[in-house]
Amino acid sequence: MREIIMMQIGQCGNQIGYDYWETICKEHGLGPDGIFQKSDDTTIDEHNLNVYFDEVPSLTVPNQVRYVPRTVMVDLESGVLNSIRCKPYGSLFNPDNMIYSDCGGAGNNWAKGFYMDGYHLVDEVMDAFRKEVEKADSLECIQFVHSMGGGTGSGFGSL
C-alpha cells in the first residue's frame, strides 16, 4: 500500500487541514471516532483507507479497528490545536502529532516563525514526522498545508 503523510502548519494550515480530514472521513465512511461505517453511500473499500490513515485498536469498541489520520499538526500557539480537539472529529487525531509552543504565536510575523520561535520546534516536529515516515510501508507523497503569508505557516513552513 502506498501512503500519504500530511503536514499542517500554522492557523491556516490546521484549520484547512481539519476541514480536509472531516471531508475525507465523510467521503470514506469514517465516523468521528475513526471507525469505518460501511453504508450504501460509501464507495470506498475499507482496505483503501490505509493510504491516508493508520490502523490502531479502538479505544471504545473491543476488537474493532480505528483509523487515525497520518498527519503532523504544528503551530506556535495552542489555541487553534485546542479548538480542533474540541470539534466533532477532534478525537480522531493522534495527540502526539499535535505540536505547539507556548510562545503566543508568530503574530503574522514571518521572521518570528522562521528565526525565533519556530526554530525551537524543528527537532520535535521532525521527530514526529520521522515516526510517521517509519510507520509507512511505501511512502508515496507528503502534502503540506500552510499559508504563504503571515507568521507560522510561512515562517516555520520555510524551515
PDB file of N, CA, C and O in Angstrom, residues 44-112:
ATOM      1  N   ILE A  44     -15.939   3.561  -1.157  1.00  0.00           N
ATOM      2  CA  ILE A  44     -14.545   3.238  -0.891  1.00  0.00           C
ATOM      3  C   ILE A  44     -14.460   1.911  -0.150  1.00  0.00           C
ATOM      4  O   ILE A  44     -15.200   1.652   0.783  1.00  0.00           O
ATOM      5  N   ASP A  45     -13.534   1.079  -0.573  1.00  0.00           N
ATOM      6  CA  ASP A  45     -13.264  -0.173   0.109  1.00  0.00           C
ATOM      7  C   ASP A  45     -12.446   0.125   1.365  1.00  0.00           C
ATOM      8  O   ASP A  45     -11.565   0.984   1.350  1.00  0.00           O
ATOM      9  N   GLU A  46     -12.707  -0.589   2.426  1.00  0.00           N
ATOM     10  CA  GLU A  46     -12.018  -0.346   3.686  1.00  0.00           C
ATOM     11  C   GLU A  46     -10.501  -0.502   3.551  1.00  0.00           C
ATOM     12  O   GLU A  46      -9.732   0.178   4.223  1.00  0.00           O
ATOM     13  N   HIS A  47     -10.054  -1.359   2.674  1.00  0.00           N
ATOM     14  CA  HIS A  47      -8.620  -1.579   2.503  1.00  0.00           C
ATOM     15  C   HIS A  47      -7.907  -0.371   1.915  1.00  0.00           C
ATOM     16  O   HIS A  47      -6.707  -0.216   2.091  1.00  0.00           O
ATOM     17  N   ASN A  48      -8.613   0.500   1.230  1.00  0.00           N
ATOM     18  CA  ASN A  48      -8.008   1.693   0.648  1.00  0.00           C
ATOM     19  C   ASN A  48      -7.803   2.815   1.656  1.00  0.00           C
ATOM     20  O   ASN A  48      -7.167   3.817   1.352  1.00  0.00           O
ATOM     21  N   LEU A  49      -8.343   2.663   2.849  1.00  0.00           N
ATOM     22  CA  LEU A  49      -8.204   3.695   3.870  1.00  0.00           C
ATOM     23  C   LEU A  49      -6.759   3.855   4.341  1.00  0.00           C
ATOM     24  O   LEU A  49      -6.377   4.887   4.864  1.00  0.00           O
ATOM     25  N   ASN A  50      -5.946   2.828   4.128  1.00  0.00           N
ATOM     26  CA  ASN A  50      -4.563   2.867   4.596  1.00  0.00           C
ATOM     27  C   ASN A  50      -3.689   3.846   3.829  1.00  0.00           C
ATOM     28  O   ASN A  50      -2.545   4.063   4.206  1.00  0.00           O
ATOM     29  N   VAL A  51      -4.206   4.432   2.770  1.00  0.00           N
ATOM     30  CA  VAL A  51      -3.432   5.440   2.045  1.00  0.00           C
ATOM     31  C   VAL A  51      -3.240   6.669   2.934  1.00  0.00           C
ATOM     32  O   VAL A  51      -2.142   7.201   3.044  1.00  0.00           O
ATOM     33  N   TYR A  52      -4.280   7.110   3.596  1.00  0.00           N
ATOM     34  CA  TYR A  52      -4.238   8.308   4.433  1.00  0.00           C
ATOM     35  C   TYR A  52      -4.272   8.034   5.931  1.00  0.00           C
ATOM     36  O   TYR A  52      -4.025   8.926   6.729  1.00  0.00           O
ATOM     37  N   PHE A  53      -4.628   6.828   6.334  1.00  0.00           N
ATOM     38  CA  PHE A  53      -4.884   6.547   7.742  1.00  0.00           C
ATOM     39  C   PHE A  53      -4.046   5.374   8.255  1.00  0.00           C
ATOM     40  O   PHE A  53      -3.761   4.440   7.517  1.00  0.00           O
ATOM     41  N   ASP A  54      -3.690   5.436   9.535  1.00  0.00           N
ATOM     42  CA  ASP A  54      -3.085   4.314  10.242  1.00  0.00           C
ATOM     43  C   ASP A  54      -4.182   3.538  10.952  1.00  0.00           C
ATOM     44  O   ASP A  54      -5.121   4.137  11.482  1.00  0.00           O
ATOM     45  N   GLU A  55      -4.057   2.219  10.979  1.00  0.00           N
ATOM     46  CA  GLU A  55      -4.985   1.385  11.742  1.00  0.00           C
ATOM     47  C   GLU A  55      -4.456   1.232  13.157  1.00  0.00           C
ATOM     48  O   GLU A  55      -3.310   0.849  13.359  1.00  0.00           O
ATOM     49  N   VAL A  56      -5.311   1.513  14.129  1.00  0.00           N
ATOM     50  CA  VAL A  56      -4.965   1.321  15.539  1.00  0.00           C
ATOM     51  C   VAL A  56      -6.155   0.664  16.234  1.00  0.00           C
ATOM     52  O   VAL A  56      -7.294   0.771  15.759  1.00  0.00           O
ATOM     53  N   PRO A  57      -5.933  -0.013  17.351  1.00  0.00           N
ATOM     54  CA  PRO A  57      -7.068  -0.603  18.077  1.00  0.00           C
ATOM     55  C   PRO A  57      -7.999   0.491  18.598  1.00  0.00           C
ATOM     56  O   PRO A  57      -7.551   1.550  19.033  1.00  0.00           O
ATOM     57  N   SER A  58      -9.289   0.219  18.551  1.00  0.00           N
ATOM     58  CA  SER A  58     -10.282   1.174  19.050  1.00  0.00           C
ATOM     59  C   SER A  58     -10.180   1.293  20.563  1.00  0.00           C
ATOM     60  O   SER A  58      -9.952   0.311  21.268  1.00  0.00           O
ATOM     61  N   LEU A  59     -10.375   2.505  21.052  1.00  0.00           N
ATOM     62  CA  LEU A  59     -10.352   2.739  22.491  1.00  0.00           C
ATOM     63  C   LEU A  59     -11.687   2.421  23.146  1.00  0.00           C
ATOM     64  O   LEU A  59     -11.754   2.165  24.340  1.00  0.00           O
ATOM     65  N   THR A  60     -12.747   2.454  22.347  1.00  0.00           N
ATOM     66  CA  THR A  60     -14.086   2.296  22.913  1.00  0.00           C
ATOM     67  C   THR A  60     -14.767   0.982  22.551  1.00  0.00           C
ATOM     68  O   THR A  60     -15.585   0.493  23.315  1.00  0.00           O
ATOM     69  N   VAL A  61     -14.458   0.423  21.391  1.00  0.00           N
ATOM     70  CA  VAL A  61     -15.111  -0.800  20.930  1.00  0.00           C
ATOM     71  C   VAL A  61     -14.084  -1.927  20.883  1.00  0.00           C
ATOM     72  O   VAL A  61     -13.118  -1.854  20.123  1.00  0.00           O
ATOM     73  N   PRO A  62     -14.274  -2.986  21.693  1.00  0.00           N
ATOM     74  CA  PRO A  62     -13.303  -4.084  21.676  1.00  0.00           C
ATOM     75  C   PRO A  62     -13.270  -4.790  20.320  1.00  0.00           C
ATOM     76  O   PRO A  62     -14.286  -4.897  19.634  1.00  0.00           O
ATOM     77  N   ASN A  63     -12.108  -5.272  19.933  1.00  0.00           N
ATOM     78  CA  ASN A  63     -11.903  -5.998  18.669  1.00  0.00           C
ATOM     79  C   ASN A  63     -12.307  -5.191  17.447  1.00  0.00           C
ATOM     80  O   ASN A  63     -12.738  -5.749  16.445  1.00  0.00           O
ATOM     81  N   GLN A  64     -12.187  -3.895  17.530  1.00  0.00           N
ATOM     82  CA  GLN A  64     -12.551  -3.006  16.423  1.00  0.00           C
ATOM     83  C   GLN A  64     -11.325  -2.182  16.034  1.00  0.00           C
ATOM     84  O   GLN A  64     -10.562  -1.753  16.894  1.00  0.00           O
ATOM     85  N   VAL A  65     -11.156  -1.962  14.748  1.00  0.00           N
ATOM     86  CA  VAL A  65     -10.054  -1.139  14.243  1.00  0.00           C
ATOM     87  C   VAL A  65     -10.531   0.300  14.119  1.00  0.00           C
ATOM     88  O   VAL A  65     -11.649   0.579  13.689  1.00  0.00           O
ATOM     89  N   ARG A  66      -9.656   1.220  14.482  1.00  0.00           N
ATOM     90  CA  ARG A  66      -9.922   2.647  14.385  1.00  0.00           C
ATOM     91  C   ARG A  66      -8.893   3.226  13.427  1.00  0.00           C
ATOM     92  O   ARG A  66      -7.743   2.798  13.403  1.00  0.00           O
ATOM     93  N   TYR A  67      -9.278   4.191  12.628  1.00  0.00           N
ATOM     94  CA  TYR A  67      -8.379   4.819  11.662  1.00  0.00           C
ATOM     95  C   TYR A  67      -7.987   6.215  12.141  1.00  0.00           C
ATOM     96  O   TYR A  67      -8.848   7.018  12.494  1.00  0.00           O
ATOM     97  N   VAL A  68      -6.686   6.487  12.150  1.00  0.00           N
ATOM     98  CA  VAL A  68      -6.140   7.761  12.613  1.00  0.00           C
ATOM     99  C   VAL A  68      -5.421   8.425  11.444  1.00  0.00           C
ATOM    100  O   VAL A  68      -4.589   7.788  10.784  1.00  0.00           O
ATOM    101  N   PRO A  69      -5.710   9.688  11.164  1.00  0.00           N
ATOM    102  CA  PRO A  69      -5.044  10.371  10.043  1.00  0.00           C
ATOM    103  C   PRO A  69      -3.527  10.388  10.208  1.00  0.00           C
ATOM    104  O   PRO A  69      -3.006  10.596  11.302  1.00  0.00           O
ATOM    105  N   ARG A  70      -2.845  10.189   9.114  1.00  0.00           N
ATOM    106  CA  ARG A  70      -1.387  10.233   9.087  1.00  0.00           C
ATOM    107  C   ARG A  70      -0.994  11.694   8.861  1.00  0.00           C
ATOM    108  O   ARG A  70      -0.709  12.109   7.745  1.00  0.00           O
ATOM    109  N   THR A  71      -1.001  12.487   9.936  1.00  0.00           N
ATOM    110  CA  THR A  71      -0.732  13.915   9.819  1.00  0.00           C
ATOM    111  C   THR A  71       0.052  14.422  11.016  1.00  0.00           C
ATOM    112  O   THR A  71      -0.045  13.869  12.107  1.00  0.00           O
ATOM    113  N   VAL A  72       0.838  15.474  10.798  1.00  0.00           N
ATOM    114  CA  VAL A  72       1.533  16.178  11.868  1.00  0.00           C
ATOM    115  C   VAL A  72       1.023  17.609  11.836  1.00  0.00           C
ATOM    116  O   VAL A  72       1.051  18.262  10.789  1.00  0.00           O
ATOM    117  N   MET A  73       0.540  18.082  12.979  1.00  0.00           N
ATOM    118  CA  MET A  73      -0.061  19.410  13.076  1.00  0.00           C
ATOM    119  C   MET A  73       0.849  20.303  13.922  1.00  0.00           C
ATOM    120  O   MET A  73       1.188  19.948  15.044  1.00  0.00           O
ATOM    121  N   VAL A  74       1.235  21.465  13.377  1.00  0.00           N
ATOM    122  CA  VAL A  74       2.206  22.333  14.035  1.00  0.00           C
ATOM    123  C   VAL A  74       1.655  23.747  14.134  1.00  0.00           C
ATOM    124  O   VAL A  74       1.080  24.264  13.179  1.00  0.00           O
ATOM    125  N   ASP A  75       1.858  24.375  15.294  1.00  0.00           N
ATOM    126  CA  ASP A  75       1.526  25.786  15.449  1.00  0.00           C
ATOM    127  C   ASP A  75       2.391  26.369  16.553  1.00  0.00           C
ATOM    128  O   ASP A  75       2.881  25.640  17.421  1.00  0.00           O
ATOM    129  N   LEU A  76       2.578  27.675  16.528  1.00  0.00           N
ATOM    130  CA  LEU A  76       3.379  28.337  17.548  1.00  0.00           C
ATOM    131  C   LEU A  76       2.537  28.836  18.710  1.00  0.00           C
ATOM    132  O   LEU A  76       3.046  29.526  19.586  1.00  0.00           O
ATOM    133  N   GLU A  77       1.272  28.498  18.724  1.00  0.00           N
ATOM    134  CA  GLU A  77       0.402  28.759  19.869  1.00  0.00           C
ATOM    135  C   GLU A  77      -0.633  27.655  19.939  1.00  0.00           C
ATOM    136  O   GLU A  77      -0.916  27.004  18.943  1.00  0.00           O
ATOM    137  N   SER A  78      -1.165  27.428  21.103  1.00  0.00           N
ATOM    138  CA  SER A  78      -2.025  26.260  21.319  1.00  0.00           C
ATOM    139  C   SER A  78      -3.482  26.470  20.943  1.00  0.00           C
ATOM    140  O   SER A  78      -4.234  25.505  20.840  1.00  0.00           O
ATOM    141  N   GLY A  79      -3.910  27.691  20.714  1.00  0.00           N
ATOM    142  CA  GLY A  79      -5.330  27.996  20.526  1.00  0.00           C
ATOM    143  C   GLY A  79      -6.010  27.214  19.418  1.00  0.00           C
ATOM    144  O   GLY A  79      -7.084  26.634  19.615  1.00  0.00           O
ATOM    145  N   VAL A  80      -5.436  27.179  18.245  1.00  0.00           N
ATOM    146  CA  VAL A  80      -6.066  26.504  17.103  1.00  0.00           C
ATOM    147  C   VAL A  80      -6.107  24.994  17.329  1.00  0.00           C
ATOM    148  O   VAL A  80      -7.129  24.352  17.090  1.00  0.00           O
ATOM    149  N   LEU A  81      -5.012  24.407  17.802  1.00  0.00           N
ATOM    150  CA  LEU A  81      -4.997  22.960  18.030  1.00  0.00           C
ATOM    151  C   LEU A  81      -5.948  22.570  19.156  1.00  0.00           C
ATOM    152  O   LEU A  81      -6.592  21.516  19.093  1.00  0.00           O
ATOM    153  N   ASN A  82      -6.075  23.408  20.182  1.00  0.00           N
ATOM    154  CA  ASN A  82      -7.048  23.125  21.246  1.00  0.00           C
ATOM    155  C   ASN A  82      -8.478  23.209  20.726  1.00  0.00           C
ATOM    156  O   ASN A  82      -9.332  22.428  21.125  1.00  0.00           O
ATOM    157  N   SER A  83      -8.741  24.154  19.832  1.00  0.00           N
ATOM    158  CA  SER A  83     -10.096  24.249  19.266  1.00  0.00           C
ATOM    159  C   SER A  83     -10.393  23.047  18.370  1.00  0.00           C
ATOM    160  O   SER A  83     -11.521  22.571  18.318  1.00  0.00           O
ATOM    161  N   ILE A  84      -9.381  22.538  17.672  1.00  0.00           N
ATOM    162  CA  ILE A  84      -9.570  21.343  16.847  1.00  0.00           C
ATOM    163  C   ILE A  84      -9.900  20.141  17.723  1.00  0.00           C
ATOM    164  O   ILE A  84     -10.760  19.336  17.387  1.00  0.00           O
ATOM    165  N   ARG A  85      -9.237  20.035  18.871  1.00  0.00           N
ATOM    166  CA  ARG A  85      -9.518  18.924  19.800  1.00  0.00           C
ATOM    167  C   ARG A  85     -10.978  18.922  20.257  1.00  0.00           C
ATOM    168  O   ARG A  85     -11.526  17.869  20.565  1.00  0.00           O
ATOM    169  N   CYS A  86     -11.590  20.104  20.334  1.00  0.00           N
ATOM    170  CA  CYS A  86     -12.970  20.220  20.824  1.00  0.00           C
ATOM    171  C   CYS A  86     -14.018  20.013  19.730  1.00  0.00           C
ATOM    172  O   CYS A  86     -15.205  19.924  20.026  1.00  0.00           O
ATOM    173  N   LYS A  87     -13.611  19.956  18.481  1.00  0.00           N
ATOM    174  CA  LYS A  87     -14.549  19.775  17.371  1.00  0.00           C
ATOM    175  C   LYS A  87     -14.971  18.311  17.264  1.00  0.00           C
ATOM    176  O   LYS A  87     -14.342  17.434  17.852  1.00  0.00           O
ATOM    177  N   PRO A  88     -16.038  18.028  16.491  1.00  0.00           N
ATOM    178  CA  PRO A  88     -16.548  16.647  16.404  1.00  0.00           C
ATOM    179  C   PRO A  88     -15.501  15.618  15.983  1.00  0.00           C
ATOM    180  O   PRO A  88     -15.483  14.512  16.511  1.00  0.00           O
ATOM    181  N   TYR A  89     -14.620  15.941  15.064  1.00  0.00           N
ATOM    182  CA  TYR A  89     -13.604  14.998  14.606  1.00  0.00           C
ATOM    183  C   TYR A  89     -12.262  15.203  15.324  1.00  0.00           C
ATOM    184  O   TYR A  89     -11.251  14.633  14.936  1.00  0.00           O
ATOM    185  N   GLY A  90     -12.242  15.989  16.366  1.00  0.00           N
ATOM    186  CA  GLY A  90     -11.007  16.310  17.076  1.00  0.00           C
ATOM    187  C   GLY A  90     -10.332  15.126  17.735  1.00  0.00           C
ATOM    188  O   GLY A  90      -9.107  15.071  17.827  1.00  0.00           O
ATOM    189  N   SER A  91     -11.114  14.160  18.194  1.00  0.00           N
ATOM    190  CA  SER A  91     -10.521  12.995  18.858  1.00  0.00           C
ATOM    191  C   SER A  91      -9.925  12.006  17.853  1.00  0.00           C
ATOM    192  O   SER A  91      -9.294  11.030  18.242  1.00  0.00           O
ATOM    193  N   LEU A  92     -10.123  12.268  16.591  1.00  0.00           N
ATOM    194  CA  LEU A  92      -9.610  11.403  15.530  1.00  0.00           C
ATOM    195  C   LEU A  92      -8.081  11.462  15.430  1.00  0.00           C
ATOM    196  O   LEU A  92      -7.431  10.488  15.099  1.00  0.00           O
ATOM    197  N   PHE A  93      -7.502  12.603  15.762  1.00  0.00           N
ATOM    198  CA  PHE A  93      -6.080  12.844  15.537  1.00  0.00           C
ATOM    199  C   PHE A  93      -5.219  12.299  16.679  1.00  0.00           C
ATOM    200  O   PHE A  93      -5.642  12.260  17.824  1.00  0.00           O
ATOM    201  N   ASN A  94      -3.997  11.925  16.322  1.00  0.00           N
ATOM    202  CA  ASN A  94      -3.026  11.464  17.312  1.00  0.00           C
ATOM    203  C   ASN A  94      -2.524  12.670  18.103  1.00  0.00           C
ATOM    204  O   ASN A  94      -1.896  13.564  17.534  1.00  0.00           O
ATOM    205  N   PRO A  95      -2.760  12.727  19.414  1.00  0.00           N
ATOM    206  CA  PRO A  95      -2.329  13.898  20.189  1.00  0.00           C
ATOM    207  C   PRO A  95      -0.810  14.088  20.211  1.00  0.00           C
ATOM    208  O   PRO A  95      -0.334  15.203  20.394  1.00  0.00           O
ATOM    209  N   ASP A  96      -0.055  13.018  19.997  1.00  0.00           N
ATOM    210  CA  ASP A  96       1.406  13.146  19.952  1.00  0.00           C
ATOM    211  C   ASP A  96       1.874  13.899  18.713  1.00  0.00           C
ATOM    212  O   ASP A  96       3.003  14.389  18.677  1.00  0.00           O
ATOM    213  N   ASN A  97       1.015  13.995  17.702  1.00  0.00           N
ATOM    214  CA  ASN A  97       1.358  14.691  16.468  1.00  0.00           C
ATOM    215  C   ASN A  97       0.797  16.107  16.419  1.00  0.00           C
ATOM    216  O   ASN A  97       0.829  16.754  15.379  1.00  0.00           O
ATOM    217  N   MET A  98       0.272  16.589  17.536  1.00  0.00           N
ATOM    218  CA  MET A  98      -0.187  17.975  17.645  1.00  0.00           C
ATOM    219  C   MET A  98       0.888  18.737  18.415  1.00  0.00           C
ATOM    220  O   MET A  98       0.971  18.656  19.638  1.00  0.00           O
ATOM    221  N   ILE A  99       1.730  19.458  17.701  1.00  0.00           N
ATOM    222  CA  ILE A  99       2.910  20.073  18.300  1.00  0.00           C
ATOM    223  C   ILE A  99       2.752  21.594  18.289  1.00  0.00           C
ATOM    224  O   ILE A  99       2.484  22.195  17.252  1.00  0.00           O
ATOM    225  N   TYR A 100       2.927  22.190  19.452  1.00  0.00           N
ATOM    226  CA  TYR A 100       2.821  23.647  19.565  1.00  0.00           C
ATOM    227  C   TYR A 100       3.747  24.142  20.663  1.00  0.00           C
ATOM    228  O   TYR A 100       4.205  23.379  21.509  1.00  0.00           O
ATOM    229  N   SER A 101       4.021  25.425  20.635  1.00  0.00           N
ATOM    230  CA  SER A 101       4.801  26.049  21.707  1.00  0.00           C
ATOM    231  C   SER A 101       3.879  27.027  22.428  1.00  0.00           C
ATOM    232  O   SER A 101       2.799  27.338  21.955  1.00  0.00           O
ATOM    233  N   ASP A 102       4.318  27.491  23.551  1.00  0.00           N
ATOM    234  CA  ASP A 102       3.525  28.444  24.327  1.00  0.00           C
ATOM    235  C   ASP A 102       4.088  29.851  24.211  1.00  0.00           C
ATOM    236  O   ASP A 102       4.031  30.634  25.141  1.00  0.00           O
ATOM    237  N   CYS A 103       4.620  30.168  23.048  1.00  0.00           N
ATOM    238  CA  CYS A 103       5.238  31.482  22.860  1.00  0.00           C
ATOM    239  C   CYS A 103       4.212  32.557  22.511  1.00  0.00           C
ATOM    240  O   CYS A 103       4.555  33.717  22.442  1.00  0.00           O
ATOM    241  N   GLY A 104       2.975  32.161  22.264  1.00  0.00           N
ATOM    242  CA  GLY A 104       1.956  33.151  21.926  1.00  0.00           C
ATOM    243  C   GLY A 104       1.763  33.347  20.441  1.00  0.00           C
ATOM    244  O   GLY A 104       1.047  34.242  20.015  1.00  0.00           O
ATOM    245  N   GLY A 105       2.384  32.532  19.619  1.00  0.00           N
ATOM    246  CA  GLY A 105       2.193  32.612  18.180  1.00  0.00           C
ATOM    247  C   GLY A 105       3.180  33.541  17.515  1.00  0.00           C
ATOM    248  O   GLY A 105       3.923  34.272  18.157  1.00  0.00           O
ATOM    249  N   ALA A 106       3.161  33.514  16.201  1.00  0.00           N
ATOM    250  CA  ALA A 106       4.085  34.345  15.426  1.00  0.00           C
ATOM    251  C   ALA A 106       3.507  35.719  15.126  1.00  0.00           C
ATOM    252  O   ALA A 106       4.223  36.600  14.662  1.00  0.00           O
ATOM    253  N   GLY A 107       2.221  35.913  15.376  1.00  0.00           N
ATOM    254  CA  GLY A 107       1.622  37.229  15.205  1.00  0.00           C
ATOM    255  C   GLY A 107       1.760  37.802  13.812  1.00  0.00           C
ATOM    256  O   GLY A 107       2.055  38.982  13.652  1.00  0.00           O
ATOM    257  N   ASN A 108       1.568  36.966  12.795  1.00  0.00           N
ATOM    258  CA  ASN A 108       1.627  37.393  11.404  1.00  0.00           C
ATOM    259  C   ASN A 108       3.009  37.943  11.032  1.00  0.00           C
ATOM    260  O   ASN A 108       3.140  38.804  10.180  1.00  0.00           O
ATOM    261  N   ASN A 109       4.041  37.450  11.710  1.00  0.00           N
ATOM    262  CA  ASN A 109       5.402  37.923  11.510  1.00  0.00           C
ATOM    263  C   ASN A 109       6.259  36.754  11.015  1.00  0.00           C
ATOM    264  O   ASN A 109       6.589  35.851  11.785  1.00  0.00           O
ATOM    265  N   TRP A 110       6.643  36.781   9.743  1.00  0.00           N
ATOM    266  CA  TRP A 110       7.416  35.702   9.138  1.00  0.00           C
ATOM    267  C   TRP A 110       8.704  35.439   9.906  1.00  0.00           C
ATOM    268  O   TRP A 110       9.073  34.303  10.166  1.00  0.00           O
ATOM    269  N   ALA A 111       9.423  36.492  10.286  1.00  0.00           N
ATOM    270  CA  ALA A 111      10.714  36.341  10.956  1.00  0.00           C
ATOM    271  C   ALA A 111      10.570  35.629  12.297  1.00  0.00           C
ATOM    272  O   ALA A 111      11.429  34.837  12.683  1.00  0.00           O
ATOM    273  N   LYS A 112       9.470  35.870  13.002  1.00  0.00           N
ATOM    274  CA  LYS A 112       9.259  35.199  14.291  1.00  0.00           C
ATOM    275  C   LYS A 112       9.029  33.703  14.075  1.00  0.00           C
ATOM    276  O   LYS A 112       9.495  32.882  14.845  1.00  0.00           O
TER     277      LYS A 112
END
